[in-house]
Coordinates of C-alpha atoms in Angstrom, one line a residue:
X921 CA -33.1 6.1 -4.1
X922 CA -31.0 4.2 -6.5
X923 CA -31.8 3.2 -10.1
X924 CA -29.0 0.6 -10.5
X925 CA -29.5 -3.1 -9.7
X926 CA -27.3 -4.8 -7.1
X927 CA -25.4 -6.6 -9.8
X928 CA -24.8 -3.4 -11.7
X929 CA -23.4 -1.8 -8.5
X930 CA -21.1 -4.8 -8.0
X931 CA -19.9 -4.7 -11.6
X932 CA -19.2 -1.0 -11.5
X933 CA -17.3 -1.4 -8.2
X934 CA -15.1 -4.1 -9.7
X935 CA -14.6 -2.0 -12.8
X936 CA -13.5 1.1 -10.8
X937 CA -11.5 -0.8 -8.2
X938 CA -9.5 -2.7 -10.9
X939 CA -8.7 0.6 -12.6
X940 CA -7.3 1.9 -9.2
X941 CA -5.4 -1.3 -8.4
X942 CA -3.9 -1.7 -11.9
X943 CA -3.5 2.1 -12.6
X944 CA -5.4 2.5 -15.8
X945 CA -7.9 5.1 -17.0
X946 CA -11.6 4.6 -17.6
X947 CA -14.4 6.8 -19.0
X948 CA -16.8 8.3 -16.5
X949 CA -19.5 5.8 -15.6
X950 CA -22.4 8.2 -16.0
X951 CA -21.7 8.1 -19.8
X952 CA -22.9 4.5 -19.7
X953 CA -25.4 4.9 -16.8
X954 CA -26.9 8.4 -17.2
X955 CA -29.8 7.5 -14.9
X956 CA -27.7 6.6 -11.9
X957 CA -28.4 8.6 -8.7
X958 CA -26.2 9.9 -5.9
X959 CA -27.4 6.9 -3.8
X960 CA -26.1 4.6 -6.5
X961 CA -22.8 6.4 -6.6
X962 CA -22.3 6.0 -2.8
X963 CA -23.4 2.4 -3.0
X964 CA -20.6 1.7 -5.5
X965 CA -18.1 3.4 -3.2
X966 CA -19.2 1.4 -0.2
X967 CA -19.1 -1.8 -2.3
X968 CA -15.4 -1.0 -3.2
X969 CA -14.8 -0.4 0.5
X970 CA -16.4 -3.8 1.4
X971 CA -14.3 -5.6 -1.2
X972 CA -11.1 -4.1 0.3
X973 CA -12.1 -5.1 3.8
X974 CA -13.0 -8.6 2.7
X975 CA -9.4 -8.9 1.3
X976 CA -8.0 -7.9 4.6
X977 CA -7.4 -4.2 4.1
X978 CA -8.2 -1.9 7.0
X979 CA -10.0 1.4 6.6
X980 CA -7.8 3.9 8.4
X981 CA -9.6 7.2 7.8
X982 CA -12.0 9.3 5.7
X983 CA -11.4 12.2 3.4
X984 CA -13.6 15.0 2.1
X985 CA -13.3 16.2 -1.5
X986 CA -14.5 19.2 -3.5
X987 CA -14.7 21.3 -0.3
X988 CA -14.1 24.7 -1.7
X989 CA -17.0 26.8 -2.9
X990 CA -15.0 27.8 -5.9
X991 CA -14.3 24.2 -6.9
X992 CA -18.0 23.3 -6.4
X993 CA -19.2 26.0 -8.7
X994 CA -16.5 25.2 -11.2
X995 CA -17.7 21.6 -11.2
X996 CA -21.3 22.6 -11.2
X997 CA -22.0 20.6 -8.0
X998 CA -23.9 21.7 -4.9
X999 CA -22.1 19.8 -2.2
X1000 CA -18.7 18.1 -1.5
X1001 CA -18.1 14.4 -1.5
X1002 CA -16.3 11.9 0.8
X1003 CA -14.1 8.9 0.3
X1004 CA -12.4 6.3 2.5
X1005 CA -8.7 5.9 3.2
X1006 CA -7.4 2.3 3.1
X1007 CA -4.3 1.2 5.0
X1008 CA -2.0 0.8 1.9
X1009 CA -2.8 4.5 0.9
X1010 CA -0.6 5.6 3.7
X1011 CA 3.0 6.8 2.8
X1012 CA 5.4 7.7 5.7
X1013 CA 6.4 11.3 6.2
X1014 CA 9.5 12.0 4.1
X1015 CA 8.8 8.8 2.2
X1016 CA 8.5 7.9 -1.5
X1017 CA 5.3 7.7 -3.5
X1018 CA 5.6 5.2 -6.4
X1019 CA 4.4 7.1 -9.5
X1020 CA 4.0 3.9 -11.5
X1021 CA 1.3 2.6 -9.1
X1022 CA -0.8 5.7 -10.0
X1023 CA -2.3 7.2 -13.2
X1024 CA -1.9 11.0 -13.2
X1025 CA -1.4 11.9 -9.5
X1026 CA -1.8 15.4 -8.1
X1027 CA -1.1 16.6 -4.5
X1028 CA -3.2 18.8 -2.2
X1029 CA -2.2 20.4 1.1
X1030 CA -4.8 19.5 3.7
X1031 CA -5.3 19.2 7.5
X1032 CA -6.5 16.1 9.4
X1033 CA -8.7 16.1 12.4
X1034 CA -8.5 13.1 14.8
X1035 CA -11.6 12.7 17.0
X1036 CA -12.0 11.5 20.5
X1037 CA -15.8 10.9 20.6
X1038 CA -18.2 9.6 18.0
X1039 CA -20.0 12.1 15.7
X1040 CA -23.3 11.0 14.2
X1041 CA -25.4 13.2 11.9
X1042 CA -27.8 14.8 11.2
X1043 CA -27.4 18.1 12.8
X1044 CA -23.7 18.1 13.5
X1045 CA -22.2 21.6 13.4
X1046 CA -18.7 23.2 13.8
X1047 CA -19.1 23.4 17.6
X1048 CA -19.7 19.6 17.9
X1049 CA -16.7 18.9 15.8
X1050 CA -14.3 21.2 17.8
X1051 CA -15.6 19.6 21.0
X1052 CA -15.0 16.1 19.5
X1053 CA -11.5 16.8 18.2
X1054 CA -8.6 15.3 20.0
X1055 CA -6.0 17.1 17.8
X1056 CA -5.3 18.5 14.4
X1057 CA -2.3 17.6 12.2
X1058 CA -1.0 18.4 8.7
X1059 CA -1.7 16.0 5.9
X1060 CA -1.0 15.8 2.1
X1061 CA -3.4 14.0 -0.1
X1062 CA -2.3 12.4 -3.4
X1063 CA -5.5 12.3 -5.6
X1064 CA -5.6 10.2 -8.7
X1065 CA -8.9 10.1 -10.5
X1066 CA -9.3 6.9 -12.4
X1067 CA -11.2 8.9 -15.1
X1068 CA -9.5 9.8 -18.3
X1069 CA -7.9 13.3 -18.2
X1070 CA -9.4 13.9 -14.7
X1071 CA -12.8 14.6 -16.3
X1072 CA -15.8 13.5 -14.3
X1073 CA -19.1 14.6 -12.7
X1074 CA -20.0 14.4 -9.1
X1075 CA -21.7 11.0 -9.3
X1076 CA -18.8 9.4 -11.2
X1077 CA -16.2 10.8 -8.7
X1078 CA -18.1 9.6 -5.6
X1079 CA -18.3 6.1 -7.1
X1080 CA -14.5 6.3 -7.7
X1081 CA -13.9 6.8 -3.9
X1082 CA -13.5 10.6 -4.6
X1083 CA -10.2 10.1 -6.4
X1084 CA -8.5 8.8 -3.2
X1085 CA -5.1 7.1 -3.7
X1086 CA -2.3 8.0 -1.2
X1087 CA -1.8 10.3 1.8
X1088 CA 1.0 11.4 4.0
X1089 CA 0.6 12.9 7.5
X1090 CA 3.1 14.2 10.0
X1091 CA 4.4 17.5 11.1
X1092 CA 3.2 18.6 14.6
X1093 CA -0.1 17.9 16.2
X1094 CA -1.9 20.7 18.0
X1095 CA -5.1 21.3 20.0
X1096 CA -7.8 23.1 18.1
X1097 CA -8.0 25.8 20.8
X1098 CA -4.3 26.7 20.0
X1099 CA -4.9 27.2 16.3
X1100 CA -6.6 29.9 14.2
X1101 CA -8.0 27.4 11.8
X1102 CA -9.6 29.8 9.4
X1103 CA -6.4 31.8 8.9
X1104 CA -3.9 29.0 9.2
X1105 CA -1.4 29.5 6.3
X1106 CA 0.0 26.8 4.1
X1107 CA 2.8 26.9 1.5
X1108 CA 3.4 24.1 -1.0
X1109 CA 6.8 23.7 -2.7
X1110 CA 7.7 21.3 -5.5
X1111 CA 11.4 20.9 -6.2
X1112 CA 12.1 23.9 -4.0
X1113 CA 9.7 26.3 -5.8
X1114 CA 6.6 27.7 -4.2
X1115 CA 3.6 26.5 -6.3
X1116 CA 0.6 27.1 -4.1
X1117 CA -0.3 29.1 -1.0
X1118 CA -3.6 28.9 0.9
X1119 CA -5.4 29.3 4.2
X1120 CA -7.8 27.1 6.2
X1121 CA -10.8 29.2 5.3
X1122 CA -10.6 27.8 1.7
X1123 CA -12.3 24.7 3.1
X1124 CA -16.0 25.5 3.4
X1125 CA -15.1 28.8 5.2
X1126 CA -13.7 26.8 8.2
X1127 CA -11.9 23.4 8.3
X1128 CA -14.2 22.0 11.0
X1129 CA -17.2 22.6 8.7
X1130 CA -15.8 19.8 6.5
X1131 CA -15.8 17.3 9.3
X1132 CA -19.4 18.3 10.3
X1133 CA -20.5 17.8 6.7
X1134 CA -18.9 14.4 6.6
X1135 CA -20.7 13.3 9.8
X1136 CA -24.0 14.6 8.4
X1137 CA -23.5 12.8 5.0
X1138 CA -22.6 9.6 6.8
X1139 CA -25.7 10.0 9.0
X1140 CA -27.8 9.9 5.9
X1141 CA -26.7 6.3 5.5
X1142 CA -27.1 5.5 9.2
X1143 CA -23.3 5.5 9.6
X1144 CA -21.3 7.5 12.1
X1145 CA -17.7 8.8 12.5
X1146 CA -16.4 6.7 15.4
X1147 CA -14.1 8.0 18.1
X1148 CA -10.5 7.9 17.0
X1149 CA -11.4 8.8 13.4
X1150 CA -8.7 10.3 11.1
X1151 CA -10.5 12.8 8.8
X1152 CA -8.8 14.7 6.0
X1153 CA -10.8 17.8 5.3
X1154 CA -10.1 18.6 1.7
X1155 CA -7.8 20.9 -0.2
X1156 CA -6.5 24.1 1.3
X1157 CA -4.5 24.7 -1.9
X1158 CA -5.4 23.8 -5.5
X1159 CA -4.3 20.3 -6.6
X1160 CA -0.9 20.3 -8.4
X1161 CA 0.2 17.7 -10.9
X1162 CA 3.4 15.8 -10.0
X1163 CA 5.8 13.9 -12.1
X1164 CA 8.3 11.1 -11.4
X1165 CA 11.3 12.5 -9.7
X1166 CA 9.5 15.5 -8.1
X1167 CA 10.2 16.3 -4.4
X1168 CA 7.5 18.2 -2.5
X1169 CA 7.3 20.0 0.8
X1170 CA 4.3 21.6 2.4
X1171 CA 4.9 24.2 5.2
X1172 CA 2.2 24.8 7.7
X1173 CA 1.9 27.8 10.1
X1174 CA 2.4 26.4 13.6
X1175 CA 2.3 22.8 12.5
X1176 CA 5.7 22.1 10.9
X1177 CA 6.2 20.6 7.5
X1178 CA 5.5 17.4 5.5
X1179 CA 7.7 16.3 2.6
X1180 CA 8.1 13.4 0.2
X1181 CA 9.2 12.4 -3.2
X1182 CA 7.7 10.7 -6.3
X1183 CA 9.9 7.9 -7.6

């Protein structure tokens, strides 16, 4: 249950969305609303989503965040979080990300699952996800917390759409049956230097577990993942800060590469 009023939720949604749209930092909202609950936090995120849709933006996908056990224990949280991807978050493969539109962006190497049947929790497991997956493809997420110095707690980050800001997808698509998802290797380079390496198992032990968890978390709100959903599963590598002028390239075992540049 929530502790915030409807008008407080609307005010906080406006506060956080304006910080995203105009690229300025704010302090974490739990400082001012220590009694807010997880339900309140998700209500704020869904209100931001509603505001975007009302303005004519399309929601083009979903993303999971804090999906490594290490990251969860580091943050002192017991479960990951999700966010939505709006149409203008999308950057073409090989394209340019405008650094000035963001606050303190970092990039993460991820995978995306595209589904062919709906998934509705509770009770969704890895098998359901693999059966429902049309194909898997590489993706890079640009995260950009609206909170000062990237400092937040789980409730604050959920309300802030889980730091979502931009994403790039491309490379090659593949059937799940053709991939060893747990052992799939990833190498991230910035300006030609290797900065991070990782494997699929970094995401909740298996990338499909992330999609299952998303379906179950959405199910708690009576929502489902419709057929044709594009779901980014969370970071396979640690997030790396990027500066204006940086070029990046992520190489995926069996799935090609994705690249781009911050300008």
